[in-house]
Amino acid sequence: MELTTVWFLAIAGLWIGYFVLEGFDFGVGILLRVLGRDEAERRAVITTIGPVWDGNEVWLIVAGGATFAAFPEWYATLFSGFYLPLFAILVTLILRGVALEYRGKRDDLLWRGRMDTLITIGSVVPAFLWGLTFANLVRGVPLDASHEYVGSLGDLLNPFALFGAVAFTAVFVTHGAIFLALRTTDDLRRRANRLATRAGLVAAILTVGFLAWAQDLRGDTGSIVLAGLAAGALGVGLVANKLAREGWAFMGTTVAVGLAVASLFTALFPAVMPSTLDPQSTLTTVEAASTPYTLKLMTFIAAIVLPLVILYQGWSYWVFRKRVTVEPVAVS
């Protein structure tokens, strides 16, 4: 297998890891005010992701760095064409991180309410814009013969991309609700479970519609099979959630997110950015790749570092695996 293909698969794997892990804490952030009826419950909701949210974002950093090193022309074209959405994602992720870190610095309900608002905004905006971005990657964007983006922001706001953005957000809300049901107790757990069932039905309809549309645009046998398996895994997860088997439910949504993202990358390959103007202008893995020496060096480094990162993150999830209870909180 050529190293360009290996690194395309590696980057796809990094994005799968990012969306699986960051997806549920996006969902938790979106649901912070929905399920957190008072300060004690909102604190419990945030505690479920407190030890892991920053580690989840490492996958985004590594995915971006790997894309820059392995496929510099893909990176350049992507950031020139998607500058505004990606900049908005970056800003809102920063605001979200600041809010999560500084929320508990003052015993003041007004202060914490403002931080909660930033957490919500910093969760829903990236979830929506990542869906918009990846839907446009699959659909294609206007590229000229030099692989330069020649469209406008309006070209990114097409019906398919907007539908994908809503579908991504709905799936993350469901993923987050099931995670909260898995990690909390008593009434908060029951409400998260019920909300996951309702949100999951909406997410299932949107996901099936989006994946079917994506396969119609650019699908092949492999991506169609993965998309079907993703829909099936989501259904299994929702059934398990209905039976209050949150562990199996979370596994179901995890597999569904992973397979759905894998189906999009499979539909995309060997292109990295299809052109809607001329098929000859489509940017492929071979055209976007770094030199063979760079790819070999990256492969050697990744073989050493990536397993260590996975082991550390797995250990952190194991340490903080216990359910979170709602404790009374005294604030001024």
mmCIF file of C-alpha atoms in Angstrom:
data_model
loop_
_atom_site.group_PDB
_atom_site.id
_atom_site.type_symbol
_atom_site.label_atom_id
_atom_site.label_comp_id
_atom_site.label_asym_id
_atom_site.label_seq_id
_atom_site.Cartn_x
_atom_site.Cartn_y
_atom_site.Cartn_z
ATOM 1 C CA MET A 1 0.000 0.000 0.000
ATOM 2 C CA GLU A 2 1.370 3.431 -0.929
ATOM 3 C CA LEU A 3 2.231 5.821 1.889
ATOM 4 C CA THR A 4 -0.184 8.417 0.506
ATOM 5 C CA THR A 5 -3.008 5.917 1.030
ATOM 6 C CA VAL A 6 -1.666 4.961 4.461
ATOM 7 C CA TRP A 7 -1.688 8.569 5.570
ATOM 8 C CA PHE A 8 -5.112 9.229 4.117
ATOM 9 C CA LEU A 9 -6.367 6.312 6.224
ATOM 10 C CA ALA A 10 -4.429 7.591 9.247
ATOM 11 C CA ILE A 11 -5.959 11.048 8.957
ATOM 12 C CA ALA A 12 -9.410 9.516 8.520
ATOM 13 C CA GLY A 13 -8.763 7.519 11.714
ATOM 14 C CA LEU A 14 -7.749 10.654 13.595
ATOM 15 C CA TRP A 15 -10.939 12.439 12.530
ATOM 16 C CA ILE A 16 -12.993 9.402 13.541
ATOM 17 C CA GLY A 17 -11.346 9.494 16.969
ATOM 18 C CA TYR A 18 -11.988 13.217 17.253
ATOM 19 C CA PHE A 19 -15.662 13.041 16.357
ATOM 20 C CA VAL A 20 -16.308 9.997 18.551
ATOM 21 C CA LEU A 21 -14.697 11.619 21.604
ATOM 22 C CA GLU A 22 -15.332 15.313 21.079
ATOM 23 C CA GLY A 23 -18.769 14.458 19.738
ATOM 24 C CA PHE A 24 -20.130 13.390 23.107
ATOM 25 C CA ASP A 25 -18.673 16.357 24.973
ATOM 26 C CA PHE A 26 -20.123 18.685 22.328
ATOM 27 C CA GLY A 27 -23.434 17.000 23.114
ATOM 28 C CA VAL A 28 -22.909 17.417 26.852
ATOM 29 C CA GLY A 29 -22.144 21.113 26.359
ATOM 30 C CA ILE A 30 -25.242 21.638 24.220
ATOM 31 C CA LEU A 31 -27.394 19.914 26.849
ATOM 32 C CA LEU A 32 -25.853 21.724 29.827
ATOM 33 C CA ARG A 33 -28.799 24.076 30.334
ATOM 34 C CA VAL A 34 -31.369 21.622 28.973
ATOM 35 C CA LEU A 35 -30.701 18.866 31.513
ATOM 36 C CA GLY A 36 -29.058 20.959 34.218
ATOM 37 C CA ARG A 37 -32.040 22.465 36.010
ATOM 38 C CA ASP A 38 -30.006 24.083 38.793
ATOM 39 C CA GLU A 39 -26.421 24.778 39.732
ATOM 40 C CA ALA A 40 -25.897 21.382 41.354
ATOM 41 C CA GLU A 41 -27.056 19.521 38.248
ATOM 42 C CA ARG A 42 -25.098 21.740 35.881
ATOM 43 C CA ARG A 43 -21.975 21.155 37.948
ATOM 44 C CA ALA A 44 -22.565 17.399 37.755
ATOM 45 C CA VAL A 45 -23.041 17.613 33.974
ATOM 46 C CA ILE A 46 -19.742 19.453 33.537
ATOM 47 C CA THR A 47 -17.956 17.067 35.909
ATOM 48 C CA THR A 48 -18.700 14.168 33.566
ATOM 49 C CA ILE A 49 -16.417 15.696 30.902
ATOM 50 C CA GLY A 50 -14.146 17.745 33.155
ATOM 51 C CA PRO A 51 -11.200 15.294 33.200
ATOM 52 C CA VAL A 52 -11.349 14.380 29.497
ATOM 53 C CA TRP A 53 -12.578 17.240 27.313
ATOM 54 C CA ASP A 54 -9.128 18.760 26.754
ATOM 55 C CA GLY A 55 -7.655 15.352 25.937
ATOM 56 C CA ASN A 56 -10.380 14.845 23.345
ATOM 57 C CA GLU A 57 -9.238 17.992 21.539
ATOM 58 C CA VAL A 58 -5.752 16.531 21.132
ATOM 59 C CA TRP A 59 -7.205 14.432 18.298
ATOM 60 C CA LEU A 60 -8.116 17.627 16.431
ATOM 61 C CA ILE A 61 -4.623 19.062 16.874
ATOM 62 C CA VAL A 62 -2.994 15.849 15.684
ATOM 63 C CA ALA A 63 -5.387 15.540 12.723
ATOM 64 C CA GLY A 64 -4.630 19.104 11.661
ATOM 65 C CA GLY A 65 -0.883 18.653 12.113
ATOM 66 C CA ALA A 66 -0.887 15.355 10.216
ATOM 67 C CA THR A 67 -2.815 16.923 7.336
ATOM 68 C CA PHE A 68 -0.358 19.827 7.187
ATOM 69 C CA ALA A 69 2.667 17.504 7.146
ATOM 70 C CA ALA A 70 1.351 14.687 4.945
ATOM 71 C CA PHE A 71 -0.852 16.646 2.521
ATOM 72 C CA PRO A 72 0.251 20.303 2.594
ATOM 73 C CA GLU A 73 -1.692 21.277 -0.535
ATOM 74 C CA TRP A 74 -4.890 19.792 0.926
ATOM 75 C CA TYR A 75 -4.269 21.775 4.104
ATOM 76 C CA ALA A 76 -3.648 25.006 2.188
ATOM 77 C CA THR A 77 -6.676 24.632 -0.077
ATOM 78 C CA LEU A 78 -8.922 23.623 2.822
ATOM 79 C CA PHE A 79 -7.987 26.586 4.985
ATOM 80 C CA SER A 80 -8.170 29.091 2.147
ATOM 81 C CA GLY A 81 -11.643 27.934 1.106
ATOM 82 C CA PHE A 82 -13.064 27.269 4.574
ATOM 83 C CA TYR A 83 -11.334 30.128 6.356
ATOM 84 C CA LEU A 84 -14.414 31.696 7.976
ATOM 85 C CA PRO A 85 -16.044 28.456 9.239
ATOM 86 C CA LEU A 86 -12.730 27.118 10.557
ATOM 87 C CA PHE A 87 -11.902 30.442 12.197
ATOM 88 C CA ALA A 88 -15.328 30.451 13.870
ATOM 89 C CA ILE A 89 -14.695 26.898 15.098
ATOM 90 C CA LEU A 90 -11.334 27.925 16.543
ATOM 91 C CA VAL A 91 -12.733 30.983 18.335
ATOM 92 C CA THR A 92 -15.684 29.134 19.838
ATOM 93 C CA LEU A 93 -13.487 26.224 20.955
ATOM 94 C CA ILE A 94 -11.217 28.721 22.727
ATOM 95 C CA LEU A 95 -14.198 30.376 24.423
ATOM 96 C CA ARG A 96 -15.525 26.967 25.440
ATOM 97 C CA GLY A 97 -12.190 25.944 26.924
ATOM 98 C CA VAL A 98 -11.884 29.183 28.869
ATOM 99 C CA ALA A 99 -15.425 28.811 30.200
ATOM 100 C CA LEU A 100 -14.862 25.218 31.304
ATOM 101 C CA GLU A 101 -11.678 26.180 33.131
ATOM 102 C CA TYR A 102 -12.938 29.405 34.728
ATOM 103 C CA ARG A 103 -16.536 28.480 35.537
ATOM 104 C CA GLY A 104 -15.699 27.333 39.046
ATOM 105 C CA LYS A 105 -13.327 30.191 39.871
ATOM 106 C CA ARG A 106 -16.085 32.326 41.394
ATOM 107 C CA ASP A 107 -18.980 31.378 43.663
ATOM 108 C CA ASP A 108 -21.373 33.596 41.774
ATOM 109 C CA LEU A 109 -24.462 32.365 39.914
ATOM 110 C CA LEU A 110 -24.316 35.235 37.408
ATOM 111 C CA TRP A 111 -20.687 34.449 36.580
ATOM 112 C CA ARG A 112 -21.388 30.756 36.199
ATOM 113 C CA GLY A 113 -24.440 31.474 34.075
ATOM 114 C CA ARG A 114 -22.299 33.468 31.661
ATOM 115 C CA MET A 115 -19.737 30.656 31.509
ATOM 116 C CA ASP A 116 -22.551 28.162 30.863
ATOM 117 C CA THR A 117 -23.693 30.275 27.923
ATOM 118 C CA LEU A 118 -20.171 30.243 26.471
ATOM 119 C CA ILE A 119 -19.960 26.473 26.946
ATOM 120 C CA THR A 120 -23.234 26.023 25.075
ATOM 121 C CA ILE A 121 -22.195 28.333 22.238
ATOM 122 C CA GLY A 122 -18.756 26.711 22.138
ATOM 123 C CA SER A 123 -20.384 23.323 21.718
ATOM 124 C CA VAL A 124 -23.230 23.922 19.277
ATOM 125 C CA VAL A 125 -21.308 26.172 16.847
ATOM 126 C CA PRO A 126 -18.365 23.787 16.249
ATOM 127 C CA ALA A 127 -20.721 20.794 15.987
ATOM 128 C CA PHE A 128 -22.764 22.586 13.320
ATOM 129 C CA LEU A 129 -19.760 23.951 11.420
ATOM 130 C CA TRP A 130 -17.871 20.640 11.389
ATOM 131 C CA GLY A 131 -20.926 19.091 9.775
ATOM 132 C CA LEU A 132 -21.015 21.938 7.259
ATOM 133 C CA THR A 133 -17.311 21.498 6.484
ATOM 134 C CA PHE A 134 -17.323 17.737 6.011
ATOM 135 C CA ALA A 135 -20.506 17.775 3.968
ATOM 136 C CA ASN A 136 -18.879 20.270 1.597
ATOM 137 C CA LEU A 137 -15.755 18.114 1.349
ATOM 138 C CA VAL A 138 -17.871 15.194 0.192
ATOM 139 C CA ARG A 139 -20.043 17.266 -2.141
ATOM 140 C CA GLY A 140 -17.109 19.182 -3.600
ATOM 141 C CA VAL A 141 -16.208 22.850 -3.826
ATOM 142 C CA PRO A 142 -15.325 25.194 -6.708
ATOM 143 C CA LEU A 143 -11.609 24.660 -7.440
ATOM 144 C CA ASP A 144 -9.750 26.001 -10.460
ATOM 145 C CA ALA A 145 -7.032 24.208 -12.417
ATOM 146 C CA SER A 146 -4.441 25.269 -9.803
ATOM 147 C CA HIS A 147 -6.540 23.702 -7.028
ATOM 148 C CA GLU A 148 -7.353 27.144 -5.662
ATOM 149 C CA TYR A 149 -10.737 27.763 -4.052
ATOM 150 C CA VAL A 150 -12.609 30.276 -6.227
ATOM 151 C CA GLY A 151 -15.993 30.229 -4.512
ATOM 152 C CA SER A 152 -17.529 32.363 -1.781
ATOM 153 C CA LEU A 153 -19.020 31.734 1.640
ATOM 154 C CA GLY A 154 -22.399 31.367 -0.026
ATOM 155 C CA ASP A 155 -21.143 28.337 -1.961
ATOM 156 C CA LEU A 156 -20.560 26.567 1.338
ATOM 157 C CA LEU A 157 -24.115 27.239 2.502
ATOM 158 C CA ASN A 158 -25.732 24.836 0.049
ATOM 159 C CA PRO A 159 -28.704 22.589 1.033
ATOM 160 C CA PHE A 160 -26.617 19.405 1.305
ATOM 161 C CA ALA A 161 -24.053 21.043 3.594
ATOM 162 C CA LEU A 162 -26.697 22.643 5.802
ATOM 163 C CA PHE A 163 -28.506 19.319 6.066
ATOM 164 C CA GLY A 164 -25.222 17.663 7.032
ATOM 165 C CA ALA A 165 -24.584 20.332 9.664
ATOM 166 C CA VAL A 166 -27.966 19.695 11.286
ATOM 167 C CA ALA A 167 -27.448 15.915 11.122
ATOM 168 C CA PHE A 168 -24.003 16.153 12.754
ATOM 169 C CA THR A 169 -25.409 18.315 15.542
ATOM 170 C CA ALA A 170 -28.334 15.956 16.183
ATOM 171 C CA VAL A 171 -26.023 12.936 16.370
ATOM 172 C CA PHE A 172 -23.716 14.701 18.822
ATOM 173 C CA VAL A 173 -26.671 15.683 21.008
ATOM 174 C CA THR A 174 -27.777 12.035 21.097
ATOM 175 C CA HIS A 175 -24.221 10.838 21.750
ATOM 176 C CA GLY A 176 -23.867 13.357 24.586
ATOM 177 C CA ALA A 177 -27.230 12.495 26.150
ATOM 178 C CA ILE A 178 -26.353 8.794 26.222
ATOM 179 C CA PHE A 179 -22.961 9.625 27.730
ATOM 180 C CA LEU A 180 -24.697 11.631 30.465
ATOM 181 C CA ALA A 181 -27.076 8.744 31.128
ATOM 182 C CA LEU A 182 -24.034 6.487 31.404
ATOM 183 C CA ARG A 183 -22.128 8.782 33.765
ATOM 184 C CA THR A 184 -24.826 10.203 36.070
ATOM 185 C CA THR A 185 -27.303 8.848 38.598
ATOM 186 C CA ASP A 186 -30.916 9.114 39.771
ATOM 187 C CA ASP A 187 -33.216 11.696 38.196
ATOM 188 C CA LEU A 188 -30.515 13.291 36.031
ATOM 189 C CA ARG A 189 -29.698 9.879 34.579
ATOM 190 C CA ARG A 190 -33.364 9.125 33.848
ATOM 191 C CA ARG A 191 -33.946 12.472 32.153
ATOM 192 C CA ALA A 192 -30.798 12.072 30.050
ATOM 193 C CA ASN A 193 -31.980 8.614 29.036
ATOM 194 C CA ARG A 194 -35.405 9.884 27.962
ATOM 195 C CA LEU A 195 -33.911 12.810 26.079
ATOM 196 C CA ALA A 196 -31.479 10.491 24.296
ATOM 197 C CA THR A 197 -34.389 8.395 23.055
ATOM 198 C CA ARG A 198 -36.263 11.415 21.677
ATOM 199 C CA ALA A 199 -33.186 13.081 20.210
ATOM 200 C CA GLY A 200 -32.002 9.753 18.845
ATOM 201 C CA LEU A 201 -35.110 9.280 16.735
ATOM 202 C CA VAL A 202 -34.553 12.678 15.131
ATOM 203 C CA ALA A 203 -30.836 11.968 14.707
ATOM 204 C CA ALA A 204 -31.559 8.595 13.110
ATOM 205 C CA ILE A 205 -33.871 10.126 10.495
ATOM 206 C CA LEU A 206 -31.416 12.926 9.713
ATOM 207 C CA THR A 207 -28.415 10.600 9.613
ATOM 208 C CA VAL A 208 -30.037 8.102 7.280
ATOM 209 C CA GLY A 209 -31.152 10.940 5.007
ATOM 210 C CA PHE A 210 -27.729 12.608 4.996
ATOM 211 C CA LEU A 211 -25.773 9.393 4.402
ATOM 212 C CA ALA A 212 -28.164 8.342 1.626
ATOM 213 C CA TRP A 213 -27.757 11.759 -0.023
ATOM 214 C CA ALA A 214 -23.958 11.539 0.352
ATOM 215 C CA GLN A 215 -23.896 8.081 -1.246
ATOM 216 C CA ASP A 216 -26.019 9.358 -4.113
ATOM 217 C CA LEU A 217 -23.512 12.159 -4.708
ATOM 218 C CA ARG A 218 -20.279 10.232 -4.391
ATOM 219 C CA GLY A 219 -20.824 6.771 -2.949
ATOM 220 C CA ASP A 220 -19.387 3.414 -3.955
ATOM 221 C CA THR A 221 -19.944 -0.098 -2.663
ATOM 222 C CA GLY A 222 -17.595 0.293 0.297
ATOM 223 C CA SER A 223 -18.988 3.575 1.511
ATOM 224 C CA ILE A 224 -22.579 2.391 1.067
ATOM 225 C CA VAL A 225 -21.898 -0.674 3.233
ATOM 226 C CA LEU A 226 -20.264 1.479 5.934
ATOM 227 C CA ALA A 227 -23.157 3.938 5.851
ATOM 228 C CA GLY A 228 -25.665 1.091 6.258
ATOM 229 C CA LEU A 229 -23.693 -0.349 9.175
ATOM 230 C CA ALA A 230 -23.567 3.099 10.786
ATOM 231 C CA ALA A 231 -27.338 3.419 10.590
ATOM 232 C CA GLY A 232 -27.710 -0.075 12.065
ATOM 233 C CA ALA A 233 -25.320 0.685 14.928
ATOM 234 C CA LEU A 234 -27.253 3.845 15.754
ATOM 235 C CA GLY A 235 -30.479 1.834 15.843
ATOM 236 C CA VAL A 236 -28.923 -0.748 18.173
ATOM 237 C CA GLY A 237 -27.698 2.043 20.416
ATOM 238 C CA LEU A 238 -31.151 3.590 20.664
ATOM 239 C CA VAL A 239 -32.743 0.240 21.502
ATOM 240 C CA ALA A 240 -30.132 -0.346 24.220
ATOM 241 C CA ASN A 241 -30.776 3.125 25.598
ATOM 242 C CA LYS A 242 -34.516 2.421 25.718
ATOM 243 C CA LEU A 243 -33.698 -0.668 27.815
ATOM 244 C CA ALA A 244 -31.544 1.490 30.143
ATOM 245 C CA ARG A 245 -28.383 -0.331 29.042
ATOM 246 C CA GLU A 246 -26.368 2.849 28.680
ATOM 247 C CA GLY A 247 -23.025 1.110 28.235
ATOM 248 C CA TRP A 248 -24.241 -0.759 25.152
ATOM 249 C CA ALA A 249 -26.088 2.362 24.002
ATOM 250 C CA PHE A 250 -22.922 4.445 24.166
ATOM 251 C CA MET A 251 -21.036 1.720 22.307
ATOM 252 C CA GLY A 252 -23.737 1.820 19.634
ATOM 253 C CA THR A 253 -23.502 5.573 19.066
ATOM 254 C CA THR A 254 -19.700 5.389 19.204
ATOM 255 C CA VAL A 255 -19.636 2.766 16.443
ATOM 256 C CA ALA A 256 -22.276 4.700 14.485
ATOM 257 C CA VAL A 257 -20.272 7.938 14.539
ATOM 258 C CA GLY A 258 -17.084 6.110 13.609
ATOM 259 C CA LEU A 259 -18.637 4.212 10.706
ATOM 260 C CA ALA A 260 -20.495 7.281 9.425
ATOM 261 C CA VAL A 261 -17.293 9.336 9.264
ATOM 262 C CA ALA A 262 -15.464 6.362 7.716
ATOM 263 C CA SER A 263 -18.146 6.143 5.025
ATOM 264 C CA LEU A 264 -17.620 9.818 4.147
ATOM 265 C CA PHE A 265 -13.853 9.370 3.802
ATOM 266 C CA THR A 266 -14.366 6.194 1.770
ATOM 267 C CA ALA A 267 -16.711 8.043 -0.583
ATOM 268 C CA LEU A 268 -14.139 10.825 -0.899
ATOM 269 C CA PHE A 269 -11.046 8.689 -1.676
ATOM 270 C CA PRO A 270 -8.824 9.061 -3.698
ATOM 271 C CA ALA A 271 -9.846 12.707 -3.826
ATOM 272 C CA VAL A 272 -9.260 14.979 -0.858
ATOM 273 C CA MET A 273 -11.141 17.947 -2.313
ATOM 274 C CA PRO A 274 -13.413 17.291 -5.310
ATOM 275 C CA SER A 275 -13.990 20.170 -7.701
ATOM 276 C CA THR A 276 -17.516 21.110 -8.707
ATOM 277 C CA LEU A 277 -16.222 23.118 -11.680
ATOM 278 C CA ASP A 278 -14.171 20.509 -13.521
ATOM 279 C CA PRO A 279 -13.313 16.915 -12.523
ATOM 280 C CA GLN A 280 -9.775 17.575 -13.787
ATOM 281 C CA SER A 281 -9.379 20.213 -11.076
ATOM 282 C CA THR A 282 -10.115 17.734 -8.269
ATOM 283 C CA LEU A 283 -7.298 17.560 -5.729
ATOM 284 C CA THR A 284 -6.230 13.953 -5.071
ATOM 285 C CA THR A 285 -4.075 12.313 -2.407
ATOM 286 C CA VAL A 286 -1.156 11.919 -4.819
ATOM 287 C CA GLU A 287 -1.266 15.559 -5.937
ATOM 288 C CA ALA A 288 -1.599 16.883 -2.382
ATOM 289 C CA ALA A 289 1.013 14.651 -0.727
ATOM 290 C CA SER A 290 4.414 15.547 0.717
ATOM 291 C CA THR A 291 7.624 13.919 -0.482
ATOM 292 C CA PRO A 292 8.101 10.161 0.105
ATOM 293 C CA TYR A 293 10.896 10.891 2.609
ATOM 294 C CA THR A 294 8.578 13.106 4.685
ATOM 295 C CA LEU A 295 5.867 10.455 4.702
ATOM 296 C CA LYS A 296 8.357 7.743 5.746
ATOM 297 C CA LEU A 297 9.666 9.889 8.600
ATOM 298 C CA MET A 298 6.132 10.686 9.751
ATOM 299 C CA THR A 299 5.215 7.002 9.673
ATOM 300 C CA PHE A 300 8.155 6.146 11.937
ATOM 301 C CA ILE A 301 7.286 8.894 14.435
ATOM 302 C CA ALA A 302 3.566 8.054 14.435
ATOM 303 C CA ALA A 303 4.289 4.357 15.074
ATOM 304 C CA ILE A 304 6.027 5.343 18.316
ATOM 305 C CA VAL A 305 3.948 8.269 19.576
ATOM 306 C CA LEU A 306 0.359 7.393 18.641
ATOM 307 C CA PRO A 307 0.112 4.166 20.714
ATOM 308 C CA LEU A 308 1.380 6.082 23.759
ATOM 309 C CA VAL A 309 -1.273 8.776 23.300
ATOM 310 C CA ILE A 310 -4.009 6.147 22.956
ATOM 311 C CA LEU A 311 -2.802 4.271 26.041
ATOM 312 C CA TYR A 312 -2.692 7.444 28.125
ATOM 313 C CA GLN A 313 -6.142 8.562 27.058
ATOM 314 C CA GLY A 314 -7.567 5.093 27.649
ATOM 315 C CA TRP A 315 -6.043 5.109 31.134
ATOM 316 C CA SER A 316 -7.586 8.522 31.918
ATOM 317 C CA TYR A 317 -11.046 7.286 30.895
ATOM 318 C CA TRP A 318 -10.603 4.217 33.088
ATOM 319 C CA VAL A 319 -9.588 6.301 36.112
ATOM 320 C CA PHE A 320 -12.611 8.627 35.769
ATOM 321 C CA ARG A 321 -15.138 5.933 34.838
ATOM 322 C CA LYS A 322 -17.384 6.182 37.931
ATOM 323 C CA ARG A 323 -20.805 7.802 37.802
ATOM 324 C CA VAL A 324 -21.179 11.403 38.955
ATOM 325 C CA THR A 325 -23.771 12.201 41.609
ATOM 326 C CA VAL A 326 -25.578 15.500 42.037
ATOM 327 C CA GLU A 327 -24.278 17.149 45.215
ATOM 328 C CA PRO A 328 -25.789 20.256 46.864
ATOM 329 C CA VAL A 329 -23.788 23.361 46.043
ATOM 330 C CA ALA A 330 -23.819 26.584 48.065
ATOM 331 C CA VAL A 331 -23.230 29.692 45.962
ATOM 332 C CA SER A 332 -23.713 33.352 46.634
#
